[in-house]
mmCIF file of C-alpha atoms in Angstrom:
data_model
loop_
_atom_site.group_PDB
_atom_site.id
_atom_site.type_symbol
_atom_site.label_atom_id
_atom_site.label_comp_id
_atom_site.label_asym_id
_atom_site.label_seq_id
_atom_site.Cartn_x
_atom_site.Cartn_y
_atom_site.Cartn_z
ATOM 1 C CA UNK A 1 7.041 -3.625 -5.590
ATOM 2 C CA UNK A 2 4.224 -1.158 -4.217
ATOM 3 C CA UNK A 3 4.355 1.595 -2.149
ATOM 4 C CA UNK A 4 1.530 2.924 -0.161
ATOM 5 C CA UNK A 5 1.959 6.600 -0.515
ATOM 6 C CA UNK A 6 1.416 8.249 2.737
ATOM 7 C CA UNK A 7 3.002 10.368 5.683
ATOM 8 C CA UNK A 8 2.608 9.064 9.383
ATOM 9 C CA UNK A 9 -0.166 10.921 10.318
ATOM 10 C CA UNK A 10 -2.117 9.916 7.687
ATOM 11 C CA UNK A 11 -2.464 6.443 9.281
ATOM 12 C CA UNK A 12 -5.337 4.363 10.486
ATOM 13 C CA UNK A 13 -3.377 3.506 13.661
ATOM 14 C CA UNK A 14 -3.437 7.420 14.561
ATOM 15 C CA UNK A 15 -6.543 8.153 13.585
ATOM 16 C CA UNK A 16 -7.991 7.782 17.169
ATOM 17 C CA UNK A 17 -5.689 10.809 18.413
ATOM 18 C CA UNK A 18 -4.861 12.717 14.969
ATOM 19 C CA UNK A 19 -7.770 14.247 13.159
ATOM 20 C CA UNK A 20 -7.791 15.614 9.442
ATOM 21 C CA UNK A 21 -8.577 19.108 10.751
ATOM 22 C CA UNK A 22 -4.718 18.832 12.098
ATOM 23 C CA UNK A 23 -3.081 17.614 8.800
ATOM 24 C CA UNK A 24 -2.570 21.321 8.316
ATOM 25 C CA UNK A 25 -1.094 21.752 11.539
ATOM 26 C CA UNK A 26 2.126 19.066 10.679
ATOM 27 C CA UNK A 27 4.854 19.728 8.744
ATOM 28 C CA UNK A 28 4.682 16.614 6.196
ATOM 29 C CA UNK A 29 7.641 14.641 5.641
ATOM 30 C CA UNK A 30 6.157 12.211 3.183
ATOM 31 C CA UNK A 31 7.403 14.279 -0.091
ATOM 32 C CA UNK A 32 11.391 13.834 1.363
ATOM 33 C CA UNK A 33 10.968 10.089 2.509
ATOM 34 C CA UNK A 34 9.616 9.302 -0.963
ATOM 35 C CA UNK A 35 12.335 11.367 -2.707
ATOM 36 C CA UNK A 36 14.462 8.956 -0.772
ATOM 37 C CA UNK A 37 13.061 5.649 -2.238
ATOM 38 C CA UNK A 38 12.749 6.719 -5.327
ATOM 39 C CA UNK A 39 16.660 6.956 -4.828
ATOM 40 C CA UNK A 40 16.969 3.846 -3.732
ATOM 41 C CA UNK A 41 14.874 2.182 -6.186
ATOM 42 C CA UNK A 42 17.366 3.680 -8.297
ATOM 43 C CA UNK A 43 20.211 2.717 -7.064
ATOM 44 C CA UNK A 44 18.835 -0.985 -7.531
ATOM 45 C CA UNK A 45 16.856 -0.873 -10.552
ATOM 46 C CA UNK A 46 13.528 -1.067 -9.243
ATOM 47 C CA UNK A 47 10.829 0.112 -10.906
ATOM 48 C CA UNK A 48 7.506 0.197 -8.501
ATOM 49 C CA UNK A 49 3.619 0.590 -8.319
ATOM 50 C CA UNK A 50 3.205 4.556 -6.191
ATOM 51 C CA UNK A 51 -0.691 3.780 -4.766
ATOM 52 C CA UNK A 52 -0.790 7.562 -3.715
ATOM 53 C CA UNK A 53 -3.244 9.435 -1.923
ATOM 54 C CA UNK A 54 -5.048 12.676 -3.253
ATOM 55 C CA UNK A 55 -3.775 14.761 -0.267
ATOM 56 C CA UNK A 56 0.166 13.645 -1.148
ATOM 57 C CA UNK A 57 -0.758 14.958 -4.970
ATOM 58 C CA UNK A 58 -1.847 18.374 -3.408
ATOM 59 C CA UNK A 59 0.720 18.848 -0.971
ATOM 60 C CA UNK A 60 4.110 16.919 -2.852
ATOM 61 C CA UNK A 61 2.902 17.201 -6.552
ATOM 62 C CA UNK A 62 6.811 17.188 -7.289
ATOM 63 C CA UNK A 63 6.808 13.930 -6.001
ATOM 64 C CA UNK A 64 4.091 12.919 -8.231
ATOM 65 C CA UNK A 65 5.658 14.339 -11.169
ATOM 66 C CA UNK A 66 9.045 12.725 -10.184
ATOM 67 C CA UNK A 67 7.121 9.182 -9.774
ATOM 68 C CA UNK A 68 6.091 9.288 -13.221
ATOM 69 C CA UNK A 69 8.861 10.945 -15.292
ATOM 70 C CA UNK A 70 11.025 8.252 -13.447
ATOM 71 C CA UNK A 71 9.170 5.199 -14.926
ATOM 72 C CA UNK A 72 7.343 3.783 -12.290
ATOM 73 C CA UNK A 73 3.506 3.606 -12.062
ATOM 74 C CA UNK A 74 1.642 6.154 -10.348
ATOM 75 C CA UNK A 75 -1.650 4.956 -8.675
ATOM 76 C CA UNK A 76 -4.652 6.077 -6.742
ATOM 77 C CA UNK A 77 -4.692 5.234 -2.764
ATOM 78 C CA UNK A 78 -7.795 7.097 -2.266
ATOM 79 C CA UNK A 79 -7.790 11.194 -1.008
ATOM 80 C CA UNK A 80 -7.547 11.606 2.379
ATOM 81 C CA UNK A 81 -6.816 7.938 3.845
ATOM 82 C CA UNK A 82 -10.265 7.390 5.079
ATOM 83 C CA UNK A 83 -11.501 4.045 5.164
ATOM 84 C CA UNK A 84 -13.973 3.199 2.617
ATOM 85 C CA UNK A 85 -15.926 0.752 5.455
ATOM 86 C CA UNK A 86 -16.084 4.476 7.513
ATOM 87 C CA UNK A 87 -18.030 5.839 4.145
ATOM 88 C CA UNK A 88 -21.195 5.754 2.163
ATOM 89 C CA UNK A 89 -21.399 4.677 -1.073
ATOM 90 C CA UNK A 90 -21.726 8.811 -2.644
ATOM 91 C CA UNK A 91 -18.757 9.326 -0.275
ATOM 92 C CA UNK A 92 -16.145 6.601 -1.554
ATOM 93 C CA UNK A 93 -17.569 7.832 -5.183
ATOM 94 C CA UNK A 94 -15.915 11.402 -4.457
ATOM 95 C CA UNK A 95 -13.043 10.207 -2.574
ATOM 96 C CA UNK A 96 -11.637 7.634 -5.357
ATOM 97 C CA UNK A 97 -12.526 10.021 -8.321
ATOM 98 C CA UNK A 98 -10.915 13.176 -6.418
ATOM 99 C CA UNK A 99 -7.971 10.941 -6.077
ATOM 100 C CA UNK A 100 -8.014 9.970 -9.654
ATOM 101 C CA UNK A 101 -8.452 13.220 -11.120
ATOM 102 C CA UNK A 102 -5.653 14.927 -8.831
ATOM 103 C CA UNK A 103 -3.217 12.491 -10.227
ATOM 104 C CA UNK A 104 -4.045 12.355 -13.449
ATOM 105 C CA UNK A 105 -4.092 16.304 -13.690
ATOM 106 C CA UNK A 106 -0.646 16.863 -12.191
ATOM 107 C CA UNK A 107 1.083 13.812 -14.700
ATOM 108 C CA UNK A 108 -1.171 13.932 -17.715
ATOM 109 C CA UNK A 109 -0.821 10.302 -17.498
ATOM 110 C CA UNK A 110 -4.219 7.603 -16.565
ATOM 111 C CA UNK A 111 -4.317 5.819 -13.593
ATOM 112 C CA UNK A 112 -5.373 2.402 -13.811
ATOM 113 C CA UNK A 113 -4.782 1.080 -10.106
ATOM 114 C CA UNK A 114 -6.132 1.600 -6.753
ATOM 115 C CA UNK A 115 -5.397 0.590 -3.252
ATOM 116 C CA UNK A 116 -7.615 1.124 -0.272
ATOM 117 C CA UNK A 117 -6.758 2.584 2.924
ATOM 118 C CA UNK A 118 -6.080 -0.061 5.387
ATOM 119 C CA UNK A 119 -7.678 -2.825 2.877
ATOM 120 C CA UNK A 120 -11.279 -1.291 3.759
ATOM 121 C CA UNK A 121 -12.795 -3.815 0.961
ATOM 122 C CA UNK A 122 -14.761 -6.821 2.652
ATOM 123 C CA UNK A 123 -18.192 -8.242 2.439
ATOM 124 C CA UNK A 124 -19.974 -5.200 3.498
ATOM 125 C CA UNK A 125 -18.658 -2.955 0.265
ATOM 126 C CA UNK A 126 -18.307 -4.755 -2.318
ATOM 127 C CA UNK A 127 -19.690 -2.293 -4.206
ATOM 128 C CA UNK A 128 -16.334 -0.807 -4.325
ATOM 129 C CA UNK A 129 -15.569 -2.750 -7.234
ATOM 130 C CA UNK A 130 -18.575 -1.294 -9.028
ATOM 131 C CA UNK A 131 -17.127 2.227 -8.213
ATOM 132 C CA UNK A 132 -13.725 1.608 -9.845
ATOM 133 C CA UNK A 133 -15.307 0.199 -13.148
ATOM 134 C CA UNK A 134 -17.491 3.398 -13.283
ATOM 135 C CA UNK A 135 -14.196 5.782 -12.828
ATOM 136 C CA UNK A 136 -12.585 3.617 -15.715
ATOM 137 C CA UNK A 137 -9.668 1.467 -13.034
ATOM 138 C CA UNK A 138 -8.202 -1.626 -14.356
ATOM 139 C CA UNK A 139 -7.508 -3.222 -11.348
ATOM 140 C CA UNK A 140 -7.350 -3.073 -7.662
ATOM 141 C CA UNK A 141 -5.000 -4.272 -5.032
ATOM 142 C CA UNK A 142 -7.264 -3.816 -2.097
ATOM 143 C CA UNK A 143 -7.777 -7.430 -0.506
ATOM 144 C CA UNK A 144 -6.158 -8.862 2.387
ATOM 145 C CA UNK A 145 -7.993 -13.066 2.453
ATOM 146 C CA UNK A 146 -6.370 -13.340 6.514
ATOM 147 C CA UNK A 147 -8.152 -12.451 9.779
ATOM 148 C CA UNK A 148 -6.791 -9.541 10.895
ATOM 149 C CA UNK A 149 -8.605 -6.385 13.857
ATOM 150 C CA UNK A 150 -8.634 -4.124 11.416
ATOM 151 C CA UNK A 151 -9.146 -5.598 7.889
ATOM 152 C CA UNK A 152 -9.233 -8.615 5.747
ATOM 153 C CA UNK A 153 -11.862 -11.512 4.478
ATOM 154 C CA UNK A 154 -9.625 -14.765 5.456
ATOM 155 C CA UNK A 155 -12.184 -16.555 2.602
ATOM 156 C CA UNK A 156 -11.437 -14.452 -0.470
ATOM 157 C CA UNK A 157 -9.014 -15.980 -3.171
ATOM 158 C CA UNK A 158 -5.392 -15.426 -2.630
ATOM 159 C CA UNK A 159 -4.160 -14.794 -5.973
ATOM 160 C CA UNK A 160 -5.014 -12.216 -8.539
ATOM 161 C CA UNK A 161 -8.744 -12.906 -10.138
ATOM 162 C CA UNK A 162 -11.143 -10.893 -12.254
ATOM 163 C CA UNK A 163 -14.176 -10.154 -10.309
ATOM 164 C CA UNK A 164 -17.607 -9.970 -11.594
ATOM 165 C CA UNK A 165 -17.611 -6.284 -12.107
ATOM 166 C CA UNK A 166 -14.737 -6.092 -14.489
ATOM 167 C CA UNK A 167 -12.291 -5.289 -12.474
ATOM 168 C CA UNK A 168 -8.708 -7.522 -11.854
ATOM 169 C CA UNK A 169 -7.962 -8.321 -7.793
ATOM 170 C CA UNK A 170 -4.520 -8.424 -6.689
ATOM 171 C CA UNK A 171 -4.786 -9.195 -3.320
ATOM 172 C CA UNK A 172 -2.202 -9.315 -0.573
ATOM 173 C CA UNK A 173 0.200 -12.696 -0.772
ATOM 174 C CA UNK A 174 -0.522 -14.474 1.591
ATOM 175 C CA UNK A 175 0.490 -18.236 3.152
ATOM 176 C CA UNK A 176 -1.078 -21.288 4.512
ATOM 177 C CA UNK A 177 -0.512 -22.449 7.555
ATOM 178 C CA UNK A 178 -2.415 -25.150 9.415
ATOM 179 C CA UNK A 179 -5.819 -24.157 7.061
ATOM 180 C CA UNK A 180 -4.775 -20.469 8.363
ATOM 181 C CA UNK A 181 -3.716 -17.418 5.897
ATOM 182 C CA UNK A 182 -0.656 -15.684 7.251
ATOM 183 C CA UNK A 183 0.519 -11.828 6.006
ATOM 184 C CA UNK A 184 4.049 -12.228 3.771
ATOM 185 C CA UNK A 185 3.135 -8.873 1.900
ATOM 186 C CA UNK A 186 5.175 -6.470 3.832
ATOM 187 C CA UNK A 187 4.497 -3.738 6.156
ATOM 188 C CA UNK A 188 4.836 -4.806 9.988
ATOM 189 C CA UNK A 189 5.243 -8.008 9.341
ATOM 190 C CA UNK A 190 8.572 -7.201 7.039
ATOM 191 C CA UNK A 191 9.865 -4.961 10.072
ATOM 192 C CA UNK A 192 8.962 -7.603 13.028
ATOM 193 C CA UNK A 193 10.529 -10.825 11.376
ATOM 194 C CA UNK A 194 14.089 -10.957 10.813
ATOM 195 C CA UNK A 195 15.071 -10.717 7.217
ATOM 196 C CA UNK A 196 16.091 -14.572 6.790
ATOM 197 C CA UNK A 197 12.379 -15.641 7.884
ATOM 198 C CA UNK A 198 10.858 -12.809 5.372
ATOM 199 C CA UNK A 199 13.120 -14.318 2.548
ATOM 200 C CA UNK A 200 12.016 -18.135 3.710
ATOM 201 C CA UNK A 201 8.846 -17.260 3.208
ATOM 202 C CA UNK A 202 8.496 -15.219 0.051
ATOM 203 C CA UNK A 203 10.557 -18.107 -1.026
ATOM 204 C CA UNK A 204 8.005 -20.872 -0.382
ATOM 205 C CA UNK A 205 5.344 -18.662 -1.439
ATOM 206 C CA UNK A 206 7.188 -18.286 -5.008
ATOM 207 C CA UNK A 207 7.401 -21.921 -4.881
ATOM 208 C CA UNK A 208 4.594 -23.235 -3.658
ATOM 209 C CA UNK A 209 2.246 -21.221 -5.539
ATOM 210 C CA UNK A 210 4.043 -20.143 -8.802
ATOM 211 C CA UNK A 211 2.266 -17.207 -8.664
ATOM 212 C CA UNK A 212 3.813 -13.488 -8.696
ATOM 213 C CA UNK A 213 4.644 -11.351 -5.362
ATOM 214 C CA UNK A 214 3.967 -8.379 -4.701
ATOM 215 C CA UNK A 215 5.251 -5.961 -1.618
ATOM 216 C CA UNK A 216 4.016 -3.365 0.324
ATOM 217 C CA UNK A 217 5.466 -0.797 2.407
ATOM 218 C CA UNK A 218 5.111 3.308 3.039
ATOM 219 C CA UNK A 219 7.887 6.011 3.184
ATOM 220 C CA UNK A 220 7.366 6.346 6.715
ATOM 221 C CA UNK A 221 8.816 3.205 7.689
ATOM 222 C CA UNK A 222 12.109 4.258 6.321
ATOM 223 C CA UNK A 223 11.910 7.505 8.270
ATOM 224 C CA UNK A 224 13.372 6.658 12.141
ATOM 225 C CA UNK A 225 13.340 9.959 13.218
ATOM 226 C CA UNK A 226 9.401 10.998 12.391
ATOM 227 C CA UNK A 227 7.540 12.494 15.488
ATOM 228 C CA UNK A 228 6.168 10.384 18.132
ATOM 229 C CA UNK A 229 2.559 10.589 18.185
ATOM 230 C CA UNK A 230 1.097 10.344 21.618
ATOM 231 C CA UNK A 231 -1.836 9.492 22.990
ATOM 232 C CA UNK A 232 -2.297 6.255 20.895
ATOM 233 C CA UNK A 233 -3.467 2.652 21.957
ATOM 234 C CA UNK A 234 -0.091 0.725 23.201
ATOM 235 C CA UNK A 235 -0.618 -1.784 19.997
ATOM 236 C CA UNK A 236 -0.804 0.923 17.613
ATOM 237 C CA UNK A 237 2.717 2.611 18.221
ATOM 238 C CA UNK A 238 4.218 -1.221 18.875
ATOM 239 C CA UNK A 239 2.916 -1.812 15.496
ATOM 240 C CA UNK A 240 3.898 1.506 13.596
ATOM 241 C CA UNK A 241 7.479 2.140 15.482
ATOM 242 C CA UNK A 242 8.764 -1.634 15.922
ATOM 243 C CA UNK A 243 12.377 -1.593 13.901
ATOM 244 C CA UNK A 244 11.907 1.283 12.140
ATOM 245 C CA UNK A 245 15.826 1.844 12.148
ATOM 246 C CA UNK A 246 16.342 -1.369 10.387
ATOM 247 C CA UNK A 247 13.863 -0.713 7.466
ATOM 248 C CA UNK A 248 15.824 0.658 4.911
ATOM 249 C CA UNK A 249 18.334 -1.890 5.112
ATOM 250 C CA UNK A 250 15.871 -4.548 4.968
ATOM 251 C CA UNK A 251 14.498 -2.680 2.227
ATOM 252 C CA UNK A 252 17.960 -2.945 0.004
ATOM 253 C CA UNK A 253 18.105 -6.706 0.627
ATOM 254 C CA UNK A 254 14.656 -7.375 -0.620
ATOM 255 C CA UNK A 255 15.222 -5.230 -3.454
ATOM 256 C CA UNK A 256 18.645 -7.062 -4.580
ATOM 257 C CA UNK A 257 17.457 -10.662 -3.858
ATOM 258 C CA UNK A 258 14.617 -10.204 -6.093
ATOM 259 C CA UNK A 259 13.767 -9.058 -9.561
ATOM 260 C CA UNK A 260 10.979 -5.976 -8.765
ATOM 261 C CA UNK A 261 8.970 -4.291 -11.384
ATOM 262 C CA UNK A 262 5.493 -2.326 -11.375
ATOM 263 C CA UNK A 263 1.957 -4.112 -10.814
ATOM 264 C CA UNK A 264 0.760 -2.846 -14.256
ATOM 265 C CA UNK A 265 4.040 -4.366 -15.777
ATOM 266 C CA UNK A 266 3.762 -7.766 -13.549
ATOM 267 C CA UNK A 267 0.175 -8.555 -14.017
ATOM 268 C CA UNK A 268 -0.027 -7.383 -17.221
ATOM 269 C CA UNK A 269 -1.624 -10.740 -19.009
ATOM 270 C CA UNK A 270 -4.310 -10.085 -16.688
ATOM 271 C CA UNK A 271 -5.021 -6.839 -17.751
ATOM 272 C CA UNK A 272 -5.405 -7.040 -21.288
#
C-alpha cells in the first residue's frame, strides 16, 4: 500500500493554472487528509509506504513524525512535485537530496525509497537511477511500462527488477490486454471503475503473475470537499474530481479484501 504524499495543488494536472509562487497563497489541507488515513489504516491494520514530498515535510512535519512513529515507511516523493523530465540533471540532484535530507532530519530515520512526480522516469532520464545510488536509495517505484499523455515507457518490465545502476524498480502493476499494458495500480483508474472490476483485476493480476501488488493513491482523493481549481483543461478536472465522494469507501474495501503492508517490508528479498 503506497501513498503519494501530496495536497491538490501540488498536482501535475494543475500545474498549467497553479504556480509554486501560489503554494503560499493556499491553505494546505494535505497534513488533515493524511491524519485521516493514517486513521484508517489503523482501523484496518495497514501498514503503508508514505512517498512524501519535501514541501509536505516543511509545512506538516507532524505528519511526518506521525508516519514514522506509527510504523509505516516514510519515503521521498521528490521536493516540490516538479517533474524530473521538466529538470536538468544538477536540478533533480537538489530536488531528490533536499527531499531526502528534510525527511530524514525531521524522523531521524533513512529513507530508502523514492517515487517520482507523475512517473517522470522514461528513456530520456535514465540517469535518474544514477542519482538515487549516489544519495544512498535502495529502490525506486517510479515506472509506469503503459502508454499514457503524460508518462510511462509501455516497453519497460512490469515487475520489480534491479537495474544496472544498483538500484531495485518497482514499477506500477500493470495488465495485458490484447499485447497492450493497462493501469491496475490505483489512482483514477481505482475511482473511475467500479469496485467489483478493480477487485477482478487485481485478482487476475495476483494470479496470473504471482507477483506482489502494490497501490497507489494521494490524500486528496479522499478529500470531496477540496477547492475547485479553475481554469484547468476539461480532462484534467474529469480526471482529478471523477468519484471523489466514493473514495474512501473504496478505500476500506481494498484495504479489508487484501493483506497490505509497506514496500520495504513486501519487497524485501529484493532488497537485501
Amino acid at each position: 500500500m503506497t501513498v503519494d504524499v501530496e495536497d491538490y495543488f501540488h498536482v501535475s494536472a494543475f500545474e498549467s493554472v497553479i504556480s509554486p509562487d501560489d503554494w503560499k497563497h493556499i491553505s494546505p489541507r494535505v497534513g488533515d487528509n493524511t491524519h485521516r488515513l493514517i486513521d484508517l489504516f489503523n482501523e484496518n491494520n495497514v501498514k503503508a509506504t508514505f512517498f512524501t514530498l519535501g514541501w509536505v515535510a516543511q509545512h506538516c512535519p507532524d505528519v511526518i513524525k506521525r508516519i514514522v512513529d506509527e510504523g509505516h515507511e516514510l519515503a521521498s516523493h521528490g521536493t516540490n512535485h516538479r517533474r524530473n523530465t521538466a529538470m536538468s540533471r544538477e536540478e533533480v540532484y537538489k530536488d531528490i537530496k533536499n527531499s531526502k535530507d528534510l525527511l530524514e532530519q525531521i524522523t531521524g530515520k533513512e529513507v530508502k525509497g523514492y517515487r517520482a512526480p507523475s512517473f517522470s522516469i522514461d528513456e530520456s532520464n535514465e540517469w535518474v537511477f544514477d542519482i538515487l545510488n549516489d544519495l544512498g536509495f535502495s529502490y525506486s517505484s517510479s515506472t509506469y511500462p503503459i502508454e499514457h499523455d503524460l508518462y510511462g515507457v509501455p516497453a519497460w518490465p512490469r515487475f520489480v527488477h534491479k537495474r544496472k545502476e544498483g538500484i531495485v524498480e518497482i514499477p506500477i502493476p500493470t495488465i495485458e490486454n490484447n499485447g497492450n499494458n493497462k493501469g491496475i495500480g490505483g489512482g483514477g483508474y481505482f475511482r473511475l471503475f467500479p469496485y467489483w472490476l478493480s477487485k477482478r483485476r487485481i485478482d487476475a493480476y495476483i494470479d496470473s503473475t504471482e507477483q506482489p501488488y502494490n497501490f497507489y493513491f494521494h490524500p486528496w482523493e479522499i478529500d470531496s470537499e477540496q477547492p475547485r481549481v479553475k481554469g484547468a483543461p476539461f480532462k484534467s478536472r474529469l480526471r482529478h474530481y471523477i468519484n471523489l465522494n466514493v473514495m474512501e469507501k473504496k478505500l476500506i474495501k481494498l484495504m479489508q479484501d487484501y493483506k497490505w503492508s509497506t514496500m520495504e517490508d513486501v519487497y524485501k528479498e529484493f532488497l537485501i
